[in-house]
PDB file of C-alpha atoms and ligand atoms in Angstrom:
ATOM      1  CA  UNK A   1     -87.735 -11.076 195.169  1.00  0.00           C
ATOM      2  CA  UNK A   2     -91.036 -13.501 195.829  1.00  0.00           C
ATOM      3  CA  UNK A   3     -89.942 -16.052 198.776  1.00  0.00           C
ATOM      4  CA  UNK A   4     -91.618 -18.981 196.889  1.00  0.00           C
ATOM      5  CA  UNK A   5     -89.011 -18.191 193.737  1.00  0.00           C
ATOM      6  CA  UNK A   6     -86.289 -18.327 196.316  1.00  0.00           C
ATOM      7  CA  UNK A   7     -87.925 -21.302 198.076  1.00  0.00           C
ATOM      8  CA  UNK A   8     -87.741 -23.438 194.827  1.00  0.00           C
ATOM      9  CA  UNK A   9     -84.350 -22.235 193.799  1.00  0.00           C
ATOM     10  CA  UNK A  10     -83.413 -23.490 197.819  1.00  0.00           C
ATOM     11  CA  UNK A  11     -84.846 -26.409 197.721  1.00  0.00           C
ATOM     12  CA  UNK A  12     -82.878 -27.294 194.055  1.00  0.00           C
ATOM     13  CA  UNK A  13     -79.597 -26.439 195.605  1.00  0.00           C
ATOM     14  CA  UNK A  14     -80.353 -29.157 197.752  1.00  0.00           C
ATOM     15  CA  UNK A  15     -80.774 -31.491 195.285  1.00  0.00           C
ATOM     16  CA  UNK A  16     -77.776 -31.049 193.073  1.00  0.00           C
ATOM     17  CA  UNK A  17     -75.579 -33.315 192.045  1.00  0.00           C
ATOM     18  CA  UNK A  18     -71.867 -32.090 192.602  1.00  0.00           C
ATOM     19  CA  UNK A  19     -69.678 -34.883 193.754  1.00  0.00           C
ATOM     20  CA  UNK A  20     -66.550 -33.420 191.891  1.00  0.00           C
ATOM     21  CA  UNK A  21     -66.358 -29.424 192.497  1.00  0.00           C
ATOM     22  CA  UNK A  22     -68.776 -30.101 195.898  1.00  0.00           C
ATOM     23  CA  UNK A  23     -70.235 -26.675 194.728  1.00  0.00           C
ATOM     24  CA  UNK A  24     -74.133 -26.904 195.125  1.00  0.00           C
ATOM     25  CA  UNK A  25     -76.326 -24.817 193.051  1.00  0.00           C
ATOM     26  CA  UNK A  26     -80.131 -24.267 192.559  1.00  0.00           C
ATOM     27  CA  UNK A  27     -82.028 -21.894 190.248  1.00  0.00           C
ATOM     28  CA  UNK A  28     -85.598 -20.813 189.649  1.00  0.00           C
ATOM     29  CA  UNK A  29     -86.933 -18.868 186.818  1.00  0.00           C
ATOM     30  CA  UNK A  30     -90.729 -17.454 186.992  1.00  0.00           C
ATOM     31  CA  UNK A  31     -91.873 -18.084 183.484  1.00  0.00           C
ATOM     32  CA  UNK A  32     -94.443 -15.532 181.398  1.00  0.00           C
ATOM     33  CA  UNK A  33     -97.350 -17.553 182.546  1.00  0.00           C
ATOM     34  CA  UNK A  34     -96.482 -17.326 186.208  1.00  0.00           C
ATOM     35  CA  UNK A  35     -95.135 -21.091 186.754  1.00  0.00           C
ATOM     36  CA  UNK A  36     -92.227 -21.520 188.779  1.00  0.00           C
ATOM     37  CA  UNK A  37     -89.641 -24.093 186.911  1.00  0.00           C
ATOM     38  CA  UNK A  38     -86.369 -25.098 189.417  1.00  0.00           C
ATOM     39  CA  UNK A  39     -83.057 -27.063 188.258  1.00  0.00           C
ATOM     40  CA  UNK A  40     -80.047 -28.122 189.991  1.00  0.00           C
ATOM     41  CA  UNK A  41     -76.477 -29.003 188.365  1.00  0.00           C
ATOM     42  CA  UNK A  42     -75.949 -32.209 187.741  1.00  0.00           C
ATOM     43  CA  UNK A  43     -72.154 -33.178 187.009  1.00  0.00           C
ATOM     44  CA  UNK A  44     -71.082 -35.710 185.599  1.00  0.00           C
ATOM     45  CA  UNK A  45     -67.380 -38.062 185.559  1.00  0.00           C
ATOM     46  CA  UNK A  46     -66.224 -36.517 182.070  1.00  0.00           C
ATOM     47  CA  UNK A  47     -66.232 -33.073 183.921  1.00  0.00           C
ATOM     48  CA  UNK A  48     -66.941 -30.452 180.702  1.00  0.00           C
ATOM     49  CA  UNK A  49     -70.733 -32.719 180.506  1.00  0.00           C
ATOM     50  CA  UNK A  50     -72.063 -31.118 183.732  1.00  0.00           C
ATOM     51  CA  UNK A  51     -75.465 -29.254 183.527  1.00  0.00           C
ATOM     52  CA  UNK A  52     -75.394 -25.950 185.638  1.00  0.00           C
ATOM     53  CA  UNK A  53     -78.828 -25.254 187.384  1.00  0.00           C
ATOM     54  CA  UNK A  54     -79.626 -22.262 185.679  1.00  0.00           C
ATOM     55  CA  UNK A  55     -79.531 -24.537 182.052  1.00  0.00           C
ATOM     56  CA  UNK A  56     -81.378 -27.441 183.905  1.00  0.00           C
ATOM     57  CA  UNK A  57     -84.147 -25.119 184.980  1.00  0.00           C
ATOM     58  CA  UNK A  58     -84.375 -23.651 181.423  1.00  0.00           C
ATOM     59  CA  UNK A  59     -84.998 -27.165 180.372  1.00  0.00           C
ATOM     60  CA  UNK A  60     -87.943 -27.767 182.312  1.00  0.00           C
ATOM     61  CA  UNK A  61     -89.929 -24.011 181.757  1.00  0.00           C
ATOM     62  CA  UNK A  62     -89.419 -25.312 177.829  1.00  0.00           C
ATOM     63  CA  UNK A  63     -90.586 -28.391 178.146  1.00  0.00           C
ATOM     64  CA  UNK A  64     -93.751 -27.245 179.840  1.00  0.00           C
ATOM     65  CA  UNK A  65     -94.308 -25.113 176.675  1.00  0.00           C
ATOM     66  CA  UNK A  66     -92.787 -21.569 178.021  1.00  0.00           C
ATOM     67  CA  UNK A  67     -90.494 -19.965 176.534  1.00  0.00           C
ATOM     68  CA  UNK A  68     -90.715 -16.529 178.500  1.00  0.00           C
ATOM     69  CA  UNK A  69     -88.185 -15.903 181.047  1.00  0.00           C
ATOM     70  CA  UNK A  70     -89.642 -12.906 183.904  1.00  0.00           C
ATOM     71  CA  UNK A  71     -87.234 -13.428 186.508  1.00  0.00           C
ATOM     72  CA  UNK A  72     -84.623 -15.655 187.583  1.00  0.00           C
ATOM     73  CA  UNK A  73     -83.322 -16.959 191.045  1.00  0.00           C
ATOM     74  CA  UNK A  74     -79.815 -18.605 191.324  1.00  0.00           C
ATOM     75  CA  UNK A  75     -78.833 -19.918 194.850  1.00  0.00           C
ATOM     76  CA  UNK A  76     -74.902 -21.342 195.917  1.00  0.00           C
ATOM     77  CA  UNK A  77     -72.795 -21.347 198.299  1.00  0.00           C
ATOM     78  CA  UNK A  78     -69.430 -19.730 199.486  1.00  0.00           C
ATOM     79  CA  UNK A  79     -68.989 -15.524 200.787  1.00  0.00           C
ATOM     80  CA  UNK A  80     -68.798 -14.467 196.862  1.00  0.00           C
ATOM     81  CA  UNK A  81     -71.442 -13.701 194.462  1.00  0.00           C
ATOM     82  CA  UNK A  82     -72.719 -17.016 192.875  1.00  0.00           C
ATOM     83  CA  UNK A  83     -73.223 -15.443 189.059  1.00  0.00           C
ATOM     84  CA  UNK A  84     -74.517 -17.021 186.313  1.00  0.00           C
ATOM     85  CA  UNK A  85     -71.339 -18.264 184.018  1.00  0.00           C
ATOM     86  CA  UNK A  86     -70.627 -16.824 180.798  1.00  0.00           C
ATOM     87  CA  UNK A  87     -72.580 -19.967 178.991  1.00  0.00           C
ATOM     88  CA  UNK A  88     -76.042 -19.357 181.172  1.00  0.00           C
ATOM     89  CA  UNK A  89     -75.711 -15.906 180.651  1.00  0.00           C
ATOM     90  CA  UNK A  90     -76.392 -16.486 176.750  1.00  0.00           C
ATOM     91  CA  UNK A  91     -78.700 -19.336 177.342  1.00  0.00           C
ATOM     92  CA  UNK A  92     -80.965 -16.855 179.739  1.00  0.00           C
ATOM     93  CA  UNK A  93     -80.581 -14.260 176.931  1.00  0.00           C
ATOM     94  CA  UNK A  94     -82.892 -16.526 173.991  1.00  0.00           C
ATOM     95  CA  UNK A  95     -85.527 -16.514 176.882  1.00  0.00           C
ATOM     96  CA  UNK A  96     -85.121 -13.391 178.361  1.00  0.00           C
ATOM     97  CA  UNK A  97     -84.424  -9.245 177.776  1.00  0.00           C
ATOM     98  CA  UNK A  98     -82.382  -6.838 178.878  1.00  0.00           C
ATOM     99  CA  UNK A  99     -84.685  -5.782 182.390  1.00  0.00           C
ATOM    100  CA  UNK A 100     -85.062  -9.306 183.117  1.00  0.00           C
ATOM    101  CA  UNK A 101     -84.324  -9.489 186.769  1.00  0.00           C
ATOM    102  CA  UNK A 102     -81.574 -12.150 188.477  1.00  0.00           C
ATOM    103  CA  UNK A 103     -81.788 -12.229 191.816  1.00  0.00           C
ATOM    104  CA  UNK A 104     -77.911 -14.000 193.128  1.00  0.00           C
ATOM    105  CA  UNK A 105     -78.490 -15.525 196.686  1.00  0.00           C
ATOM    106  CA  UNK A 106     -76.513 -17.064 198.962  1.00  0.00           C
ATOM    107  CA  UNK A 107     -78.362 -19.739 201.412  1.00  0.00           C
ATOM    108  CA  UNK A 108     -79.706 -17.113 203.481  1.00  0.00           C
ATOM    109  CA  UNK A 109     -81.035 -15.221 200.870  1.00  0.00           C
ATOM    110  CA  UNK A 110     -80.778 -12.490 198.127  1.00  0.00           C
ATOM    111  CA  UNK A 111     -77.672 -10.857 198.374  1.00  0.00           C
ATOM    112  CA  UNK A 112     -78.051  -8.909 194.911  1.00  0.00           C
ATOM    113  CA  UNK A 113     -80.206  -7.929 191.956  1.00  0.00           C
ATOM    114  CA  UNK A 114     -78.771  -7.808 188.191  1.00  0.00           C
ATOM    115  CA  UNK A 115     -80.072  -7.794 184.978  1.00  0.00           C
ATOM    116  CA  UNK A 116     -79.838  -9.515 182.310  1.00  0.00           C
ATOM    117  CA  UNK A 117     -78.295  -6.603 180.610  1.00  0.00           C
ATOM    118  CA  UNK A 118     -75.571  -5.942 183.432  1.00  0.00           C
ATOM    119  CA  UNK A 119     -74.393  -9.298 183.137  1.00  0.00           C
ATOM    120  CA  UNK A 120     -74.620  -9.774 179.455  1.00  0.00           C
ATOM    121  CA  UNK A 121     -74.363  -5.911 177.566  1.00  0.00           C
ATOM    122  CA  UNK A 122     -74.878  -5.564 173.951  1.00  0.00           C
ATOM    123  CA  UNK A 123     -76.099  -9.319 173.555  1.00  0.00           C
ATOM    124  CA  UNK A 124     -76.346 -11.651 170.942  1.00  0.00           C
ATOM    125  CA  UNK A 125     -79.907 -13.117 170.436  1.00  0.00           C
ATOM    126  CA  UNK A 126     -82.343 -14.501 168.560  1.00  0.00           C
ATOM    127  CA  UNK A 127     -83.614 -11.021 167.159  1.00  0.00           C
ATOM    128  CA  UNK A 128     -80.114 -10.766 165.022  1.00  0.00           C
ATOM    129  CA  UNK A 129     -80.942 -14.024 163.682  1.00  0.00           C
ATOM    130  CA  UNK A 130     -84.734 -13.761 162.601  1.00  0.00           C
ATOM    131  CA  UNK A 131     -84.392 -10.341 161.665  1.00  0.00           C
ATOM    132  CA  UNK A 132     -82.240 -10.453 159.154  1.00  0.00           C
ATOM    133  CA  UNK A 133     -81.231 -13.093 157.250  1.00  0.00           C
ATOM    134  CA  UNK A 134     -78.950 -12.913 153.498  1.00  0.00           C
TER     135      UNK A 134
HETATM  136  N1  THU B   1     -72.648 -23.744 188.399  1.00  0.00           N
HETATM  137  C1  THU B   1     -73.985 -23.596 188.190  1.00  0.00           C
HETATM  138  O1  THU B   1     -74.733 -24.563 188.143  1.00  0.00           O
HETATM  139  N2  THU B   1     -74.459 -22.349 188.023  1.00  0.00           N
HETATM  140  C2  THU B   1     -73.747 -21.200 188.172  1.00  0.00           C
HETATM  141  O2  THU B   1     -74.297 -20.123 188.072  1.00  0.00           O
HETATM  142  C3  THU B   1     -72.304 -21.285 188.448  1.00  0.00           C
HETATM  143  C4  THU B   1     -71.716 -22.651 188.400  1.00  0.00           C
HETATM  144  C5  THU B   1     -72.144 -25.102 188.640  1.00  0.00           C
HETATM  145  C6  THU B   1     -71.362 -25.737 187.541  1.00  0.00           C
HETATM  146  C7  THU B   1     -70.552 -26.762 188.315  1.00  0.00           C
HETATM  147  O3  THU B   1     -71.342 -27.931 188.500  1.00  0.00           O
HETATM  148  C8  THU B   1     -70.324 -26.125 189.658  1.00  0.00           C
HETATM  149  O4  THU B   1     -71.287 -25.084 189.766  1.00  0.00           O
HETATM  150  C9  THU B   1     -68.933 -25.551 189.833  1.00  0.00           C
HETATM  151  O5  THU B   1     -68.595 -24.718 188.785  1.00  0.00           O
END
């Protein structure tokens, strides 16, 4: 994993906003073009409107006009593996393949590589919907 992706996703983590679970978390995805794109979560007093990092992030690489996920950084905290949740694993998945590497870190740094495909097998995307349509 490039230090700069894990830089960004670091320095995101650090600006989260998590005032109700106190759980931190930063992510970085390196779009197609080779831009680095970084979001945080950002929670929110009716708890189910939080934003996790990973969905933040994917906000800003579209609104710069990619749409081309190559590899993805997610930083928290605690001893365990900091995994996307089920929700960002299907909202990497419309910008993203099977190979696409996540790299889960802790603070210190990677502590594993997945892929998309390990986390999310025999996926849903947007290939089953513009492929075929009745
Ligand atoms: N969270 C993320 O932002 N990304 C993950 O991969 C796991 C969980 C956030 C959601 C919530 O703000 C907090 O972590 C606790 O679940």
């Amino acid at each position: 994993m490039d230090e700069k992706l894990f830089a960004r996703a670091l320095d995101a983590k650090q600006r989260a906003y998590a005032p109700y679970s106190n759980f931190a978390v930063g992510a970085a995805i390196r779009g197609a073009g080779g831009k680095i794109y970084a979001g945080c979560n950002v929670e929110n007093a009716a708890y189910p409107q939080g934003c996790c990092a990973e969905a933040s992030a994917i906000s800003a690489m579209v609104l710069d006009g990619e749409q081309t996920i190559s590899e993805i950084c997610v930083v928290g905290g605690g001893e365990l593996l900091v995994t996307p949740c089920g929700g960002c694993r299907q909202r990497i998945r419309e910008f993203a393949s099977d190979n696409t590497p996540i790299y889960i870190c802790g603070p210190d740094g990677l502590r594993k590589t997945l892929s998309l495909g390990e986390l999310l097998p025999l996926s849903f995307g947007p290939e089953n919907i513009l492929d075929k349509k009745d």
